[in-house]
Amino acid sequence: MSHRTASSRAPAAAGAAAPARIPLGLLFLMGSLAAIGPFSIDTYLPAMPEIARQMGTSADRVQSTLAAYFVGLALGQLVVGPLADRFGRRPPLLVGLAVYVAASVGCSLAPSVEALMVLRALQAFGACAGLVASRAVLRDLYPPRDMARALSLIMLVMGIAPIVAPMVGSALFARFGWPAIFVALAVYGGLTLAATAAFLPETLRGPRAPLRPTAVVGRFAGILADPVFLTWALAGGIAQAAMFVYISSSSFVFIEVHGLAPDRFALLFGANAVGLIAASQVNERLLRRWTAEQVFTVVIGVFALATGLVLAAALTGLGGTWGLALPLGLAIACLGFCFPNSTAAAMGPVGDRAGAAAAVLGTLQYGLAGLAAFVSGQLFDGTARSMAALMFGCAVVAGLVLVLGRRTAPAAPTAAVSPPRRG
């Protein structure tokens, strides 16, 4: 069946139920849970060159601590997802947050880059509970179009992390040294754990999924065999991988290559995050009329153009720092549209398998992110060229996956909106 159905050509609002009201308290808590990931990634970026110097290691080895974090996120979600479908959303989330706090304290005491890699992977293993739970809870409560709206609104909260995190990290690093950054992450994790325990109700209704290995593998296989899920998960994950190429390389590119001071880099990084947040809020309004698939399809073309301009600036040096930073800001803003729409389109068909589906989606996304961060570190040549080329490659491949997938996959059910489930 062609993916271009009549419903996907028409505005989503035609014949659809009115958009659901989404409580602000729920949005704030889900945003705080989802923000653990970017906070844990972005806070120590300004300190990465100094960590390399203090530990007597190379830039690519310190970048590998970021790749280790992505590996922990990817593998951890495969454990947390089935647990969330079996025991509910709350118990795995609370245990995961406790693991995150303990690992963050361990990172602050790491004596070597190898120890930091291991502890970062464990830290990510705990943090992934927040990623799985936030997506599963929203899928429990809302149909796909409202889920995409909720994810766009949540980016107001989680989007604060890329703005604040490098500045907080830079200030802590300058005053107390890099270990203080991980102490601050432990405090953040502890506060989020307390808020979750106090305010988040259980949202999983109906029968609980079994934990037998064959049943778990069967659920994962069924989700991966769904062409709608796979198309949007891969397209969104590959696009998001470009973000992590930027995250893992930008501090070296702008601090080491372009000579920005760490605090100036933090401001630049924060400005790009503002663009990401602004785009996500525009996206929420677009979703009142258009489907998530339609918005993503247009934006992925703009994303390819923006990353192409980044590559041209990196190859030619035209415009210096600003010639690179301006199209880079446009590219990052595009991801404010890509993330919520691809996530909602992928999660639309999964129903009560939301925990397992969120795990598979997260594993694909962060597995690709980890691979991108690792390759970025290995290819870093003291210029912006490798970062730019990898980001452009991610944009092009994401677009190709979308085109090929839409030729074979049936339409995702984001245009058909049912009333949100309450209770």
Tab-separated table of C-alpha atoms in Angstrom:
chain	number	residue	atom	x	y	z
A	1	MET	CA	0.000	0.000	0.000
A	2	SER	CA	1.310	3.467	-0.825
A	3	HIS	CA	2.223	5.608	2.126
A	4	ARG	CA	0.695	8.646	0.454
A	5	THR	CA	-2.897	8.048	1.455
A	6	ALA	CA	-5.703	10.569	1.249
A	7	SER	CA	-5.502	11.156	4.974
A	8	SER	CA	-1.803	11.978	4.789
A	9	ARG	CA	-2.396	14.441	1.945
A	10	ALA	CA	-5.148	16.297	3.783
A	11	PRO	CA	-4.570	18.467	6.810
A	12	ALA	CA	-4.639	16.416	9.975
A	13	ALA	CA	-7.309	18.565	11.538
A	14	ALA	CA	-9.920	17.534	9.006
A	15	GLY	CA	-12.340	15.200	10.733
A	16	ALA	CA	-9.998	14.705	13.689
A	17	ALA	CA	-10.837	15.027	17.352
A	18	ALA	CA	-9.929	18.257	19.083
A	19	PRO	CA	-6.386	18.329	20.489
A	20	ALA	CA	-6.205	16.966	24.023
A	21	ARG	CA	-5.365	19.166	26.985
A	22	ILE	CA	-1.994	18.078	28.366
A	23	PRO	CA	-1.358	18.903	32.066
A	24	LEU	CA	1.593	21.203	32.690
A	25	GLY	CA	2.748	19.180	35.697
A	26	LEU	CA	2.994	16.033	33.591
A	27	LEU	CA	4.881	17.911	30.873
A	28	PHE	CA	7.361	19.306	33.386
A	29	LEU	CA	8.042	15.933	35.020
A	30	MET	CA	8.344	14.098	31.695
A	31	GLY	CA	10.621	16.853	30.424
A	32	SER	CA	12.791	16.587	33.533
A	33	LEU	CA	13.112	12.827	33.030
A	34	ALA	CA	13.928	13.192	29.343
A	35	ALA	CA	16.408	16.002	30.099
A	36	ILE	CA	18.619	13.685	32.163
A	37	GLY	CA	20.103	12.409	28.916
A	38	PRO	CA	21.126	15.753	27.380
A	39	PHE	CA	22.145	17.135	30.786
A	40	SER	CA	24.492	14.178	31.259
A	41	ILE	CA	25.893	14.650	27.772
A	42	ASP	CA	26.225	18.419	27.522
A	43	THR	CA	27.349	19.475	31.000
A	44	TYR	CA	30.904	18.180	30.689
A	45	LEU	CA	31.504	19.247	27.078
A	46	PRO	CA	33.431	22.441	28.004
A	47	ALA	CA	35.706	20.370	30.264
A	48	MET	CA	36.529	17.627	27.749
A	49	PRO	CA	39.812	19.135	26.507
A	50	GLU	CA	40.955	19.663	30.112
A	51	ILE	CA	39.907	16.129	31.123
A	52	ALA	CA	42.098	14.847	28.294
A	53	ARG	CA	45.039	16.909	29.564
A	54	GLN	CA	44.609	15.958	33.237
A	55	MET	CA	44.246	12.259	32.488
A	56	GLY	CA	47.162	12.325	30.072
A	57	THR	CA	45.142	10.989	27.184
A	58	SER	CA	44.032	12.060	23.717
A	59	ALA	CA	40.918	13.895	22.551
A	60	ASP	CA	39.514	10.781	20.875
A	61	ARG	CA	39.796	8.792	24.148
A	62	VAL	CA	37.788	11.416	26.015
A	63	GLN	CA	35.267	11.498	23.164
A	64	SER	CA	34.980	7.736	23.679
A	65	THR	CA	33.508	8.388	27.137
A	66	LEU	CA	30.621	10.003	25.275
A	67	ALA	CA	30.346	6.975	22.988
A	68	ALA	CA	30.316	4.754	26.104
A	69	TYR	CA	27.393	6.757	27.420
A	70	PHE	CA	25.484	6.166	24.186
A	71	VAL	CA	26.230	2.442	24.347
A	72	GLY	CA	24.854	2.347	27.896
A	73	LEU	CA	21.714	4.165	26.754
A	74	ALA	CA	21.231	1.809	23.834
A	75	LEU	CA	21.704	-1.462	25.738
A	76	GLY	CA	19.990	-0.309	28.926
A	77	GLN	CA	16.752	0.452	27.155
A	78	LEU	CA	16.505	-3.144	25.944
A	79	VAL	CA	16.408	-4.148	29.619
A	80	VAL	CA	14.207	-1.346	30.929
A	81	GLY	CA	11.587	-1.555	28.157
A	82	PRO	CA	10.398	-5.123	28.879
A	83	LEU	CA	10.531	-4.423	32.623
A	84	ALA	CA	8.286	-1.395	32.097
A	85	ASP	CA	5.748	-3.547	30.222
A	86	ARG	CA	5.830	-6.199	32.944
A	87	PHE	CA	5.989	-4.242	36.228
A	88	GLY	CA	4.621	-0.880	35.110
A	89	ARG	CA	6.378	2.369	34.367
A	90	ARG	CA	7.201	3.449	37.947
A	91	PRO	CA	9.338	0.638	39.464
A	92	PRO	CA	11.993	0.400	36.705
A	93	LEU	CA	12.115	4.181	36.551
A	94	LEU	CA	12.782	4.588	40.273
A	95	VAL	CA	15.499	1.903	40.279
A	96	GLY	CA	17.104	3.381	37.173
A	97	LEU	CA	17.280	6.854	38.695
A	98	ALA	CA	18.939	5.436	41.824
A	99	VAL	CA	21.579	3.725	39.636
A	100	TYR	CA	22.109	7.018	37.801
A	101	VAL	CA	22.789	8.906	41.046
A	102	ALA	CA	25.309	6.308	42.258
A	103	ALA	CA	27.137	6.197	38.905
A	104	SER	CA	27.313	9.995	38.727
A	105	VAL	CA	29.084	10.073	42.085
A	106	GLY	CA	31.434	7.372	40.770
A	107	CYS	CA	32.247	9.469	37.689
A	108	SER	CA	33.350	12.340	39.931
A	109	LEU	CA	35.902	9.980	41.527
A	110	ALA	CA	37.144	8.305	38.324
A	111	PRO	CA	40.966	7.967	38.399
A	112	SER	CA	41.422	7.276	34.680
A	113	VAL	CA	39.712	7.659	31.342
A	114	GLU	CA	39.051	3.901	31.261
A	115	ALA	CA	37.240	4.070	34.612
A	116	LEU	CA	35.303	7.101	33.385
A	117	MET	CA	34.174	5.147	30.303
A	118	VAL	CA	32.812	2.297	32.431
A	119	LEU	CA	31.074	4.612	34.889
A	120	ARG	CA	29.587	6.695	32.078
A	121	ALA	CA	28.101	3.532	30.578
A	122	LEU	CA	26.606	2.645	33.977
A	123	GLN	CA	25.334	6.195	34.396
A	124	ALA	CA	23.605	5.922	31.024
A	125	PHE	CA	22.144	2.543	31.981
A	126	GLY	CA	20.335	4.312	34.822
A	127	ALA	CA	19.403	7.384	32.777
A	128	CYS	CA	17.758	5.313	30.045
A	129	ALA	CA	14.889	4.504	32.428
A	130	GLY	CA	13.792	8.130	32.129
A	131	LEU	CA	13.854	7.987	28.339
A	132	VAL	CA	11.816	4.780	28.163
A	133	ALA	CA	9.344	5.852	30.835
A	134	SER	CA	8.671	9.317	29.394
A	135	ARG	CA	7.817	7.908	25.963
A	136	ALA	CA	5.827	4.969	27.330
A	137	VAL	CA	3.805	7.139	29.719
A	138	LEU	CA	2.873	9.551	26.935
A	139	ARG	CA	1.909	6.663	24.636
A	140	ASP	CA	-0.197	5.209	27.482
A	141	LEU	CA	-2.127	8.463	27.822
A	142	TYR	CA	-2.348	9.975	24.343
A	143	PRO	CA	-2.884	9.033	20.680
A	144	PRO	CA	-0.027	9.735	18.249
A	145	ARG	CA	-0.817	13.288	17.135
A	146	ASP	CA	-1.234	14.466	20.737
A	147	MET	CA	1.876	12.517	21.696
A	148	ALA	CA	3.836	14.483	19.077
A	149	ARG	CA	2.378	17.718	20.498
A	150	ALA	CA	3.368	16.638	24.009
A	151	LEU	CA	6.905	15.818	22.893
A	152	SER	CA	7.172	19.236	21.248
A	153	LEU	CA	6.013	20.937	24.456
A	154	ILE	CA	8.345	18.774	26.556
A	155	MET	CA	11.235	20.177	24.549
A	156	LEU	CA	10.555	23.489	26.326
A	157	VAL	CA	11.714	21.705	29.491
A	158	MET	CA	14.321	19.317	28.151
A	159	GLY	CA	15.562	22.006	25.781
A	160	ILE	CA	16.749	23.987	28.785
A	161	ALA	CA	19.417	21.331	29.307
A	162	PRO	CA	21.533	22.138	26.219
A	163	ILE	CA	21.294	25.849	27.076
A	164	VAL	CA	22.041	25.639	30.774
A	165	ALA	CA	24.207	22.514	30.909
A	166	PRO	CA	27.372	23.796	29.167
A	167	MET	CA	27.194	27.084	31.074
A	168	VAL	CA	26.699	25.280	34.390
A	169	GLY	CA	29.450	22.834	33.482
A	170	SER	CA	31.794	25.648	32.485
A	171	ALA	CA	31.144	27.530	35.754
A	172	LEU	CA	31.582	24.422	37.918
A	173	PHE	CA	34.698	23.422	35.992
A	174	ALA	CA	36.265	26.877	36.343
A	175	ARG	CA	35.563	27.103	40.082
A	176	PHE	CA	35.806	23.533	41.376
A	177	GLY	CA	37.265	21.361	38.605
A	178	TRP	CA	35.593	18.819	36.344
A	179	PRO	CA	34.581	16.299	39.093
A	180	ALA	CA	32.091	18.879	40.423
A	181	ILE	CA	30.151	18.524	37.174
A	182	PHE	CA	29.279	14.919	37.975
A	183	VAL	CA	28.419	15.769	41.586
A	184	ALA	CA	25.894	18.274	40.206
A	185	LEU	CA	24.447	15.562	37.944
A	186	ALA	CA	24.032	13.303	40.980
A	187	VAL	CA	22.096	16.060	42.754
A	188	TYR	CA	19.868	16.562	39.691
A	189	GLY	CA	19.218	12.831	39.512
A	190	GLY	CA	18.333	12.716	43.202
A	191	LEU	CA	15.831	15.569	42.884
A	192	THR	CA	14.220	13.943	39.850
A	193	LEU	CA	13.999	10.628	41.716
A	194	ALA	CA	12.208	12.330	44.610
A	195	ALA	CA	9.761	14.139	42.302
A	196	THR	CA	8.990	10.943	40.394
A	197	ALA	CA	8.344	8.974	43.570
A	198	ALA	CA	6.028	11.696	44.862
A	199	PHE	CA	4.037	12.719	41.802
A	200	LEU	CA	4.085	10.196	38.937
A	201	PRO	CA	1.184	7.703	39.005
A	202	GLU	CA	1.264	4.345	37.274
A	203	THR	CA	-0.092	4.690	33.716
A	204	LEU	CA	0.134	1.120	32.426
A	205	ARG	CA	-3.353	-0.427	32.281
A	206	GLY	CA	-4.498	-3.864	31.273
A	207	PRO	CA	-2.519	-7.122	31.227
A	208	ARG	CA	1.195	-7.046	31.966
A	209	ALA	CA	3.581	-8.483	29.388
A	210	PRO	CA	5.483	-11.660	30.327
A	211	LEU	CA	9.233	-11.583	30.891
A	212	ARG	CA	10.037	-14.974	29.407
A	213	PRO	CA	13.012	-14.542	27.048
A	214	THR	CA	11.065	-15.956	24.114
A	215	ALA	CA	8.185	-13.548	24.771
A	216	VAL	CA	10.515	-10.550	25.068
A	217	VAL	CA	12.396	-11.461	21.904
A	218	GLY	CA	9.085	-12.024	20.142
A	219	ARG	CA	7.858	-8.543	21.083
A	220	PHE	CA	11.092	-6.959	19.911
A	221	ALA	CA	10.967	-8.919	16.655
A	222	GLY	CA	7.342	-7.959	16.045
A	223	ILE	CA	8.110	-4.284	16.585
A	224	LEU	CA	11.119	-4.401	14.255
A	225	ALA	CA	9.040	-6.200	11.626
A	226	ASP	CA	6.524	-3.344	11.547
A	227	PRO	CA	7.469	-1.323	8.438
A	228	VAL	CA	5.904	1.889	9.757
A	229	PHE	CA	7.832	1.710	13.015
A	230	LEU	CA	11.099	0.794	11.310
A	231	THR	CA	10.884	3.532	8.672
A	232	TRP	CA	10.292	6.347	11.126
A	233	ALA	CA	12.598	4.986	13.825
A	234	LEU	CA	15.506	4.698	11.393
A	235	ALA	CA	14.880	8.006	9.628
A	236	GLY	CA	14.576	9.856	12.935
A	237	GLY	CA	17.479	7.988	14.532
A	238	ILE	CA	19.870	8.671	11.667
A	239	ALA	CA	18.888	12.354	11.637
A	240	GLN	CA	19.396	12.523	15.409
A	241	ALA	CA	22.822	10.910	15.017
A	242	ALA	CA	23.919	14.142	13.325
A	243	MET	CA	23.116	15.932	16.581
A	244	PHE	CA	25.532	13.690	18.457
A	245	VAL	CA	28.239	14.161	15.867
A	246	TYR	CA	27.857	17.860	16.615
A	247	ILE	CA	27.791	17.284	20.376
A	248	SER	CA	30.880	15.076	20.430
A	249	SER	CA	32.954	17.261	18.087
A	250	SER	CA	31.805	20.852	18.576
A	251	SER	CA	33.827	21.628	21.702
A	252	PHE	CA	37.048	20.600	19.947
A	253	VAL	CA	36.079	22.363	16.707
A	254	PHE	CA	35.157	25.679	18.287
A	255	ILE	CA	37.533	25.727	21.289
A	256	GLU	CA	40.627	24.076	19.820
A	257	VAL	CA	40.280	24.941	16.114
A	258	HIS	CA	38.457	28.303	16.159
A	259	GLY	CA	39.898	29.502	19.480
A	260	LEU	CA	36.676	30.215	21.375
A	261	ALA	CA	36.967	30.382	25.166
A	262	PRO	CA	34.948	27.693	26.974
A	263	ASP	CA	32.377	30.236	28.190
A	264	ARG	CA	31.928	31.616	24.651
A	265	PHE	CA	31.504	28.086	23.350
A	266	ALA	CA	28.847	27.504	26.031
A	267	LEU	CA	26.961	30.582	24.784
A	268	LEU	CA	27.146	29.371	21.177
A	269	PHE	CA	25.984	25.914	22.212
A	270	GLY	CA	23.133	27.468	24.183
A	271	ALA	CA	22.105	29.652	21.240
A	272	ASN	CA	21.771	26.557	19.071
A	273	ALA	CA	19.635	24.975	21.778
A	274	VAL	CA	17.355	28.044	21.723
A	275	GLY	CA	16.852	27.451	18.014
A	276	LEU	CA	16.020	23.805	18.727
A	277	ILE	CA	13.415	24.815	21.324
A	278	ALA	CA	11.879	27.498	19.094
A	279	ALA	CA	11.540	24.997	16.255
A	280	SER	CA	9.833	22.483	18.542
A	281	GLN	CA	7.231	25.089	19.529
A	282	VAL	CA	6.569	25.968	15.894
A	283	ASN	CA	6.190	22.230	15.350
A	284	GLU	CA	3.499	21.996	18.049
A	285	ARG	CA	1.433	24.577	16.161
A	286	LEU	CA	1.984	22.922	12.789
A	287	LEU	CA	0.684	19.655	14.220
A	288	ARG	CA	-2.693	21.263	14.805
A	289	ARG	CA	-3.141	21.200	11.024
A	290	TRP	CA	-0.615	18.794	9.479
A	291	THR	CA	0.482	15.254	10.276
A	292	ALA	CA	3.796	14.460	11.916
A	293	GLU	CA	4.839	12.631	8.732
A	294	GLN	CA	4.186	15.662	6.544
A	295	VAL	CA	6.193	18.024	8.742
A	296	PHE	CA	9.127	15.613	9.052
A	297	THR	CA	9.237	15.031	5.283
A	298	VAL	CA	9.588	18.740	4.505
A	299	VAL	CA	12.080	19.432	7.296
A	300	ILE	CA	14.439	16.580	6.387
A	301	GLY	CA	15.031	18.338	3.039
A	302	VAL	CA	15.848	21.610	4.814
A	303	PHE	CA	18.125	19.683	7.169
A	304	ALA	CA	20.067	18.232	4.239
A	305	LEU	CA	20.465	21.715	2.751
A	306	ALA	CA	21.668	23.199	6.059
A	307	THR	CA	24.227	20.455	6.684
A	308	GLY	CA	25.391	20.839	3.096
A	309	LEU	CA	26.124	24.496	3.837
A	310	VAL	CA	27.991	23.441	7.008
A	311	LEU	CA	30.126	21.111	4.892
A	312	ALA	CA	30.812	23.847	2.333
A	313	ALA	CA	31.921	26.231	5.096
A	314	ALA	CA	34.167	23.578	6.645
A	315	LEU	CA	35.807	22.748	3.320
A	316	THR	CA	36.354	26.332	2.167
A	317	GLY	CA	36.771	28.225	5.451
A	318	LEU	CA	34.460	30.879	4.028
A	319	GLY	CA	33.105	33.157	6.760
A	320	GLY	CA	35.366	31.765	9.481
A	321	THR	CA	33.645	30.905	12.749
A	322	TRP	CA	30.338	32.535	11.807
A	323	GLY	CA	30.334	30.938	8.370
A	324	LEU	CA	30.324	27.592	10.135
A	325	ALA	CA	28.123	28.510	13.109
A	326	LEU	CA	25.159	30.020	11.244
A	327	PRO	CA	24.235	27.063	8.999
A	328	LEU	CA	25.044	24.773	11.924
A	329	GLY	CA	22.421	26.613	13.970
A	330	LEU	CA	19.847	26.089	11.195
A	331	ALA	CA	20.698	22.386	11.055
A	332	ILE	CA	20.254	21.956	14.816
A	333	ALA	CA	16.941	23.842	14.683
A	334	CYS	CA	15.675	21.348	12.099
A	335	LEU	CA	16.083	18.595	14.684
A	336	GLY	CA	13.449	20.348	16.798
A	337	PHE	CA	10.997	19.163	14.156
A	338	CYS	CA	12.589	15.784	13.460
A	339	PHE	CA	12.661	14.304	16.979
A	340	PRO	CA	9.015	14.632	18.100
A	341	ASN	CA	7.520	13.803	14.710
A	342	SER	CA	9.602	10.716	13.973
A	343	THR	CA	9.064	9.442	17.528
A	344	ALA	CA	5.283	9.848	17.388
A	345	ALA	CA	5.067	8.323	13.893
A	346	ALA	CA	7.122	5.309	15.016
A	347	MET	CA	5.196	4.802	18.275
A	348	GLY	CA	1.778	5.160	16.660
A	349	PRO	CA	1.189	1.465	15.789
A	350	VAL	CA	2.582	-0.105	18.986
A	351	GLY	CA	-0.417	0.067	21.347
A	352	ASP	CA	0.186	-1.690	24.669
A	353	ARG	CA	3.749	-2.633	23.641
A	354	ALA	CA	4.832	0.949	24.344
A	355	GLY	CA	7.590	-0.006	26.797
A	356	ALA	CA	9.251	-2.456	24.424
A	357	ALA	CA	8.732	-0.115	21.466
A	358	ALA	CA	10.253	2.820	23.355
A	359	ALA	CA	13.209	0.581	24.192
A	360	VAL	CA	13.736	-0.476	20.577
A	361	LEU	CA	13.333	3.099	19.392
A	362	GLY	CA	15.806	4.387	21.969
A	363	THR	CA	18.274	1.602	21.260
A	364	LEU	CA	18.220	2.384	17.553
A	365	GLN	CA	18.557	6.107	18.167
A	366	TYR	CA	21.315	5.969	20.746
A	367	GLY	CA	23.060	3.034	19.111
A	368	LEU	CA	23.312	5.148	15.975
A	369	ALA	CA	24.327	8.130	18.121
A	370	GLY	CA	27.071	6.112	19.813
A	371	LEU	CA	28.365	4.901	16.468
A	372	ALA	CA	28.313	8.453	15.113
A	373	ALA	CA	30.141	9.829	18.169
A	374	PHE	CA	32.764	7.075	17.935
A	375	VAL	CA	33.338	7.592	14.203
A	376	SER	CA	33.471	11.350	14.744
A	377	GLY	CA	36.213	10.910	17.339
A	378	GLN	CA	38.194	8.539	15.133
A	379	LEU	CA	37.987	10.808	12.091
A	380	PHE	CA	38.669	14.092	13.889
A	381	ASP	CA	41.605	15.658	12.022
A	382	GLY	CA	41.998	18.987	13.789
A	383	THR	CA	39.469	20.709	11.499
A	384	ALA	CA	35.682	20.940	11.186
A	385	ARG	CA	35.637	18.795	8.039
A	386	SER	CA	34.897	15.425	9.628
A	387	MET	CA	32.070	16.823	11.770
A	388	ALA	CA	30.487	18.555	8.796
A	389	ALA	CA	30.833	15.578	6.445
A	390	LEU	CA	29.295	13.169	8.954
A	391	MET	CA	26.363	15.506	9.676
A	392	PHE	CA	25.656	15.915	5.968
A	393	GLY	CA	25.902	12.152	5.475
A	394	CYS	CA	23.376	11.555	8.276
A	395	ALA	CA	20.914	14.003	6.699
A	396	VAL	CA	21.186	12.411	3.265
A	397	VAL	CA	20.877	8.826	4.547
A	398	ALA	CA	17.874	9.756	6.736
A	399	GLY	CA	16.156	11.206	3.691
A	400	LEU	CA	16.888	8.101	1.622
A	401	VAL	CA	15.523	5.821	4.359
A	402	LEU	CA	12.340	7.875	4.458
A	403	VAL	CA	11.859	7.795	0.689
A	404	LEU	CA	12.477	4.038	0.435
A	405	GLY	CA	10.400	3.218	3.516
A	406	ARG	CA	7.382	5.219	2.382
A	407	ARG	CA	7.288	3.259	-0.869
A	408	THR	CA	6.604	0.009	0.992
A	409	ALA	CA	5.162	0.917	4.425
A	410	PRO	CA	1.455	1.555	5.007
A	411	ALA	CA	0.521	4.919	6.454
A	412	ALA	CA	1.257	5.471	10.132
A	413	PRO	CA	-1.900	6.235	12.118
A	414	THR	CA	-0.972	9.753	13.168
A	415	ALA	CA	-3.760	11.386	11.205
A	416	ALA	CA	-6.488	9.337	12.814
A	417	VAL	CA	-6.706	10.748	16.294
A	418	SER	CA	-8.715	9.057	18.994
A	419	PRO	CA	-9.593	10.644	22.338
A	420	PRO	CA	-6.821	10.360	24.932
A	421	ARG	CA	-7.028	7.532	27.420
A	422	ARG	CA	-7.617	8.741	30.944
A	423	GLY	CA	-6.960	7.072	34.249
